[in-house]
């Protein structure tokens, strides 16, 4: 039987966190429209989701940094190799996913709650940007793992 090494364990945590970050967004996107007539419940579902999603995003950051070392990549030479450049693109996508989710979670959705601004379209756009960017980041992650 193969042994479970430290890099394997960290990569496993990275993948589980990615599943939570991406899978949670898909699940919320599927359910929130059903709760349109129950804004209070929709808000509570959103808050519960955030309580799970942001810790998963933090795990992605920490395990991602460890993965970089385990994959033999060096921060100071990222632009010198195809794998390093792939990581740079991936990090731009990770930043985009995190920023879009932050704007939605901490600025746009709370304004909707107070009925003084923000829109369902705004939520859908920000949620889509965050999800698509995370999916592409995962694709580049798989490319990196296979390199
Ligand atoms: C939205 C955030 C992220 C998602 C969805 C994500 C997703 C993934 C996935 C699915 C893999 C493939 C694992 C495999 O096929 O075995 C992966 C690998 C990887 N990720 Fe991420 N990741 C994210 C953030 C990060 C961050 C912030 C970093 C660096 C700081 C990072 C660095 C890496 C590296 C270096 C690998 C390759 C590991 C290896 O070669 O074994 N990831 N990622």
PDB file of C-alpha atoms and ligand atoms in Angstrom:
ATOM      1  CA  UNK A   1       0.000   0.000   0.000  1.00  0.00           C
ATOM      2  CA  UNK A   2       1.185   3.550  -0.733  1.00  0.00           C
ATOM      3  CA  UNK A   3       2.058   5.692   2.285  1.00  0.00           C
ATOM      4  CA  UNK A   4       0.384   9.034   2.946  1.00  0.00           C
ATOM      5  CA  UNK A   5       3.157  11.619   2.835  1.00  0.00           C
ATOM      6  CA  UNK A   6       2.978  15.206   4.092  1.00  0.00           C
ATOM      7  CA  UNK A   7       2.661  16.648   0.523  1.00  0.00           C
ATOM      8  CA  UNK A   8      -0.179  14.176  -0.200  1.00  0.00           C
ATOM      9  CA  UNK A   9      -1.985  15.222   2.980  1.00  0.00           C
ATOM     10  CA  UNK A  10      -1.609  18.927   2.172  1.00  0.00           C
ATOM     11  CA  UNK A  11      -2.765  18.393  -1.428  1.00  0.00           C
ATOM     12  CA  UNK A  12      -5.767  16.444  -0.118  1.00  0.00           C
ATOM     13  CA  UNK A  13      -6.684  19.348   2.202  1.00  0.00           C
ATOM     14  CA  UNK A  14      -6.268  21.726  -0.759  1.00  0.00           C
ATOM     15  CA  UNK A  15      -8.630  19.651  -2.916  1.00  0.00           C
ATOM     16  CA  UNK A  16     -11.237  19.270  -0.141  1.00  0.00           C
ATOM     17  CA  UNK A  17     -11.163  23.043   0.465  1.00  0.00           C
ATOM     18  CA  UNK A  18     -11.531  23.650  -3.301  1.00  0.00           C
ATOM     19  CA  UNK A  19     -14.559  21.319  -3.317  1.00  0.00           C
ATOM     20  CA  UNK A  20     -16.139  23.325  -0.479  1.00  0.00           C
ATOM     21  CA  UNK A  21     -15.364  26.729  -2.075  1.00  0.00           C
ATOM     22  CA  UNK A  22     -16.617  25.713  -5.530  1.00  0.00           C
ATOM     23  CA  UNK A  23     -19.319  23.219  -4.527  1.00  0.00           C
ATOM     24  CA  UNK A  24     -20.744  25.643  -1.956  1.00  0.00           C
ATOM     25  CA  UNK A  25     -21.059  28.377  -4.576  1.00  0.00           C
ATOM     26  CA  UNK A  26     -22.856  26.018  -6.968  1.00  0.00           C
ATOM     27  CA  UNK A  27     -25.203  24.834  -4.205  1.00  0.00           C
ATOM     28  CA  UNK A  28     -26.045  28.356  -3.021  1.00  0.00           C
ATOM     29  CA  UNK A  29     -26.585  29.519  -6.629  1.00  0.00           C
ATOM     30  CA  UNK A  30     -29.037  26.626  -7.099  1.00  0.00           C
ATOM     31  CA  UNK A  31     -30.978  27.224  -3.881  1.00  0.00           C
ATOM     32  CA  UNK A  32     -31.069  31.001  -3.369  1.00  0.00           C
ATOM     33  CA  UNK A  33     -33.515  31.674  -6.260  1.00  0.00           C
ATOM     34  CA  UNK A  34     -35.984  29.325  -4.524  1.00  0.00           C
ATOM     35  CA  UNK A  35     -35.827  31.540  -1.433  1.00  0.00           C
ATOM     36  CA  UNK A  36     -36.606  34.806  -3.204  1.00  0.00           C
ATOM     37  CA  UNK A  37     -39.942  35.066  -1.386  1.00  0.00           C
ATOM     38  CA  UNK A  38     -38.247  34.448   1.942  1.00  0.00           C
ATOM     39  CA  UNK A  39     -35.540  37.124   2.108  1.00  0.00           C
ATOM     40  CA  UNK A  40     -34.856  36.459   5.783  1.00  0.00           C
ATOM     41  CA  UNK A  41     -34.207  32.770   5.147  1.00  0.00           C
ATOM     42  CA  UNK A  42     -32.097  33.601   2.065  1.00  0.00           C
ATOM     43  CA  UNK A  43     -29.953  35.916   4.240  1.00  0.00           C
ATOM     44  CA  UNK A  44     -29.502  33.187   6.859  1.00  0.00           C
ATOM     45  CA  UNK A  45     -28.535  30.613   4.206  1.00  0.00           C
ATOM     46  CA  UNK A  46     -26.021  33.111   2.812  1.00  0.00           C
ATOM     47  CA  UNK A  47     -24.499  33.725   6.248  1.00  0.00           C
ATOM     48  CA  UNK A  48     -24.254  29.982   6.988  1.00  0.00           C
ATOM     49  CA  UNK A  49     -22.572  29.437   3.634  1.00  0.00           C
ATOM     50  CA  UNK A  50     -20.036  32.168   4.380  1.00  0.00           C
ATOM     51  CA  UNK A  51     -19.191  30.576   7.728  1.00  0.00           C
ATOM     52  CA  UNK A  52     -18.062  27.483   5.799  1.00  0.00           C
ATOM     53  CA  UNK A  53     -16.740  29.092   2.608  1.00  0.00           C
ATOM     54  CA  UNK A  54     -14.288  31.655   4.057  1.00  0.00           C
ATOM     55  CA  UNK A  55     -12.473  29.125   6.287  1.00  0.00           C
ATOM     56  CA  UNK A  56     -12.207  26.885   3.182  1.00  0.00           C
ATOM     57  CA  UNK A  57     -10.743  29.824   1.222  1.00  0.00           C
ATOM     58  CA  UNK A  58      -8.212  30.387   4.032  1.00  0.00           C
ATOM     59  CA  UNK A  59      -7.270  26.676   3.901  1.00  0.00           C
ATOM     60  CA  UNK A  60      -6.805  27.024   0.104  1.00  0.00           C
ATOM     61  CA  UNK A  61      -4.361  29.923   0.657  1.00  0.00           C
ATOM     62  CA  UNK A  62      -2.301  28.176   3.347  1.00  0.00           C
ATOM     63  CA  UNK A  63      -2.181  24.754   1.655  1.00  0.00           C
ATOM     64  CA  UNK A  64      -1.590  26.460  -1.721  1.00  0.00           C
ATOM     65  CA  UNK A  65       1.569  28.131  -0.368  1.00  0.00           C
ATOM     66  CA  UNK A  66       2.779  24.747   0.960  1.00  0.00           C
ATOM     67  CA  UNK A  67       1.922  23.112  -2.409  1.00  0.00           C
ATOM     68  CA  UNK A  68       4.147  25.674  -4.147  1.00  0.00           C
ATOM     69  CA  UNK A  69       7.142  24.524  -2.108  1.00  0.00           C
ATOM     70  CA  UNK A  70       6.203  20.849  -2.470  1.00  0.00           C
ATOM     71  CA  UNK A  71       5.917  21.258  -6.260  1.00  0.00           C
ATOM     72  CA  UNK A  72       9.499  22.591  -6.340  1.00  0.00           C
ATOM     73  CA  UNK A  73       8.449  26.082  -7.449  1.00  0.00           C
ATOM     74  CA  UNK A  74      10.288  29.190  -6.221  1.00  0.00           C
ATOM     75  CA  UNK A  75       8.466  32.473  -5.680  1.00  0.00           C
ATOM     76  CA  UNK A  76      11.450  34.493  -6.939  1.00  0.00           C
ATOM     77  CA  UNK A  77      11.610  32.572 -10.247  1.00  0.00           C
ATOM     78  CA  UNK A  78       7.938  32.136 -11.127  1.00  0.00           C
ATOM     79  CA  UNK A  79       8.237  33.760 -14.549  1.00  0.00           C
ATOM     80  CA  UNK A  80      11.192  31.565 -15.542  1.00  0.00           C
ATOM     81  CA  UNK A  81       9.279  28.292 -16.075  1.00  0.00           C
ATOM     82  CA  UNK A  82       5.994  27.198 -17.705  1.00  0.00           C
ATOM     83  CA  UNK A  83       4.787  25.832 -14.340  1.00  0.00           C
ATOM     84  CA  UNK A  84       5.664  29.116 -12.603  1.00  0.00           C
ATOM     85  CA  UNK A  85       3.818  31.158 -15.208  1.00  0.00           C
ATOM     86  CA  UNK A  86       0.836  28.808 -14.887  1.00  0.00           C
ATOM     87  CA  UNK A  87       0.868  29.470 -11.144  1.00  0.00           C
ATOM     88  CA  UNK A  88       0.899  33.235 -11.750  1.00  0.00           C
ATOM     89  CA  UNK A  89      -2.218  32.944 -13.961  1.00  0.00           C
ATOM     90  CA  UNK A  90      -3.823  30.705 -11.342  1.00  0.00           C
ATOM     91  CA  UNK A  91      -3.111  33.248  -8.584  1.00  0.00           C
ATOM     92  CA  UNK A  92      -4.715  36.045 -10.627  1.00  0.00           C
ATOM     93  CA  UNK A  93      -7.831  33.847 -10.943  1.00  0.00           C
ATOM     94  CA  UNK A  94      -7.756  33.042  -7.205  1.00  0.00           C
ATOM     95  CA  UNK A  95      -7.559  36.778  -6.430  1.00  0.00           C
ATOM     96  CA  UNK A  96     -10.468  37.463  -8.813  1.00  0.00           C
ATOM     97  CA  UNK A  97     -12.561  34.726  -7.184  1.00  0.00           C
ATOM     98  CA  UNK A  98     -11.822  36.032  -3.680  1.00  0.00           C
ATOM     99  CA  UNK A  99     -12.382  39.701  -4.561  1.00  0.00           C
ATOM    100  CA  UNK A 100     -15.709  39.046  -6.346  1.00  0.00           C
ATOM    101  CA  UNK A 101     -16.911  36.909  -3.418  1.00  0.00           C
ATOM    102  CA  UNK A 102     -15.776  39.548  -0.877  1.00  0.00           C
ATOM    103  CA  UNK A 103     -17.532  42.388  -2.686  1.00  0.00           C
ATOM    104  CA  UNK A 104     -20.682  40.268  -2.849  1.00  0.00           C
ATOM    105  CA  UNK A 105     -20.499  39.020   0.764  1.00  0.00           C
ATOM    106  CA  UNK A 106     -19.381  42.161   2.578  1.00  0.00           C
ATOM    107  CA  UNK A 107     -20.608  45.071   0.443  1.00  0.00           C
ATOM    108  CA  UNK A 108     -23.261  44.178  -2.104  1.00  0.00           C
ATOM    109  CA  UNK A 109     -25.391  41.527  -0.331  1.00  0.00           C
ATOM    110  CA  UNK A 110     -25.643  43.464   2.974  1.00  0.00           C
ATOM    111  CA  UNK A 111     -26.835  46.521   1.007  1.00  0.00           C
ATOM    112  CA  UNK A 112     -29.515  44.331  -0.571  1.00  0.00           C
ATOM    113  CA  UNK A 113     -30.546  43.295   2.915  1.00  0.00           C
ATOM    114  CA  UNK A 114     -31.116  46.909   3.870  1.00  0.00           C
ATOM    115  CA  UNK A 115     -33.079  47.383   0.628  1.00  0.00           C
ATOM    116  CA  UNK A 116     -31.058  50.519  -0.098  1.00  0.00           C
ATOM    117  CA  UNK A 117     -29.184  49.249  -3.114  1.00  0.00           C
ATOM    118  CA  UNK A 118     -27.645  46.170  -4.683  1.00  0.00           C
ATOM    119  CA  UNK A 119     -29.648  43.901  -6.941  1.00  0.00           C
ATOM    120  CA  UNK A 120     -30.263  40.255  -7.723  1.00  0.00           C
ATOM    121  CA  UNK A 121     -28.441  40.875 -11.018  1.00  0.00           C
ATOM    122  CA  UNK A 122     -25.443  42.258  -9.118  1.00  0.00           C
ATOM    123  CA  UNK A 123     -25.400  39.151  -6.891  1.00  0.00           C
ATOM    124  CA  UNK A 124     -25.620  36.867  -9.927  1.00  0.00           C
ATOM    125  CA  UNK A 125     -22.808  38.692 -11.748  1.00  0.00           C
ATOM    126  CA  UNK A 126     -20.452  38.716  -8.745  1.00  0.00           C
ATOM    127  CA  UNK A 127     -21.288  35.093  -7.879  1.00  0.00           C
ATOM    128  CA  UNK A 128     -20.678  34.001 -11.474  1.00  0.00           C
ATOM    129  CA  UNK A 129     -17.331  35.819 -11.659  1.00  0.00           C
ATOM    130  CA  UNK A 130     -16.215  34.200  -8.397  1.00  0.00           C
ATOM    131  CA  UNK A 131     -17.339  30.721  -9.473  1.00  0.00           C
ATOM    132  CA  UNK A 132     -15.910  30.830 -13.001  1.00  0.00           C
ATOM    133  CA  UNK A 133     -12.587  32.216 -11.737  1.00  0.00           C
ATOM    134  CA  UNK A 134     -12.423  29.444  -9.094  1.00  0.00           C
ATOM    135  CA  UNK A 135     -13.210  26.767 -11.693  1.00  0.00           C
ATOM    136  CA  UNK A 136     -10.416  28.055 -13.936  1.00  0.00           C
ATOM    137  CA  UNK A 137      -8.044  28.262 -10.940  1.00  0.00           C
ATOM    138  CA  UNK A 138      -8.843  24.597 -10.255  1.00  0.00           C
ATOM    139  CA  UNK A 139      -8.125  23.750 -13.913  1.00  0.00           C
ATOM    140  CA  UNK A 140      -4.685  25.406 -13.716  1.00  0.00           C
ATOM    141  CA  UNK A 141      -4.158  23.625 -10.378  1.00  0.00           C
ATOM    142  CA  UNK A 142      -4.775  20.261 -12.023  1.00  0.00           C
ATOM    143  CA  UNK A 143      -2.375  21.274 -14.832  1.00  0.00           C
ATOM    144  CA  UNK A 144       0.255  22.161 -12.194  1.00  0.00           C
ATOM    145  CA  UNK A 145      -0.234  18.884 -10.320  1.00  0.00           C
ATOM    146  CA  UNK A 146       0.155  16.945 -13.561  1.00  0.00           C
ATOM    147  CA  UNK A 147       3.260  18.873 -14.693  1.00  0.00           C
TER     148      UNK A 147
HETATM  149  C1  LIG B   1      -9.856  29.373  -5.400  1.00  0.00           C
HETATM  150  C2  LIG B   1      -8.705  28.917  -4.949  1.00  0.00           C
HETATM  151  C3  LIG B   1      -8.046  27.630  -5.407  1.00  0.00           C
HETATM  152  C4  LIG B   1      -8.600  26.525  -6.007  1.00  0.00           C
HETATM  153  C5  LIG B   1     -10.059  26.296  -6.400  1.00  0.00           C
HETATM  154  C6  LIG B   1      -7.529  25.575  -6.198  1.00  0.00           C
HETATM  155  C7  LIG B   1      -7.685  24.314  -6.759  1.00  0.00           C
HETATM  156  C8  LIG B   1      -6.661  23.406  -6.989  1.00  0.00           C
HETATM  157  C9  LIG B   1      -6.850  22.083  -7.546  1.00  0.00           C
HETATM  158  C10 LIG B   1      -8.184  21.440  -7.918  1.00  0.00           C
HETATM  159  C11 LIG B   1      -5.610  21.531  -7.673  1.00  0.00           C
HETATM  160  C12 LIG B   1      -5.299  20.177  -8.323  1.00  0.00           C
HETATM  161  C13 LIG B   1      -4.925  19.117  -7.349  1.00  0.00           C
HETATM  162  C14 LIG B   1      -4.648  17.795  -8.071  1.00  0.00           C
HETATM  163  O1  LIG B   1      -5.024  17.629  -9.239  1.00  0.00           O
HETATM  164  O2  LIG B   1      -4.048  16.922  -7.463  1.00  0.00           O
HETATM  165  C15 LIG B   1      -4.638  22.501  -7.197  1.00  0.00           C
HETATM  166  C16 LIG B   1      -3.263  22.322  -7.185  1.00  0.00           C
HETATM  167  C17 LIG B   1      -2.357  23.279  -6.816  1.00  0.00           C
HETATM  168  N1  LIG B   1      -2.623  24.514  -6.246  1.00  0.00           N
HETATM  169 FE1  LIG B   1      -4.455  25.284  -5.957  1.00  0.00          FE
HETATM  170  N2  LIG B   1      -6.349  26.110  -5.732  1.00  0.00           N
HETATM  171  C18 LIG B   1      -6.616  27.362  -5.230  1.00  0.00           C
HETATM  172  C19 LIG B   1      -5.719  28.239  -4.624  1.00  0.00           C
HETATM  173  C20 LIG B   1      -4.342  28.074  -4.643  1.00  0.00           C
HETATM  174  C21 LIG B   1      -3.381  29.030  -4.133  1.00  0.00           C
HETATM  175  C22 LIG B   1      -3.766  30.340  -3.444  1.00  0.00           C
HETATM  176  C23 LIG B   1      -2.132  28.523  -4.391  1.00  0.00           C
HETATM  177  C24 LIG B   1      -0.778  29.095  -4.082  1.00  0.00           C
HETATM  178  C25 LIG B   1      -0.532  30.018  -3.169  1.00  0.00           C
HETATM  179  C26 LIG B   1      -2.300  27.243  -5.047  1.00  0.00           C
HETATM  180  C27 LIG B   1      -1.280  26.421  -5.466  1.00  0.00           C
HETATM  181  C28 LIG B   1      -1.437  25.169  -6.038  1.00  0.00           C
HETATM  182  C29 LIG B   1      -0.318  24.333  -6.497  1.00  0.00           C
HETATM  183  C30 LIG B   1       1.166  24.692  -6.472  1.00  0.00           C
HETATM  184  C31 LIG B   1      -0.904  23.152  -6.962  1.00  0.00           C
HETATM  185  C32 LIG B   1      -0.153  21.926  -7.558  1.00  0.00           C
HETATM  186  C33 LIG B   1       0.234  21.004  -6.431  1.00  0.00           C
HETATM  187  C34 LIG B   1       1.116  19.876  -6.920  1.00  0.00           C
HETATM  188  O3  LIG B   1       1.844  20.032  -7.894  1.00  0.00           O
HETATM  189  O4  LIG B   1       1.092  18.801  -6.306  1.00  0.00           O
HETATM  190  N3  LIG B   1      -3.668  27.000  -5.161  1.00  0.00           N
HETATM  191  N4  LIG B   1      -5.307  23.636  -6.783  1.00  0.00           N
END
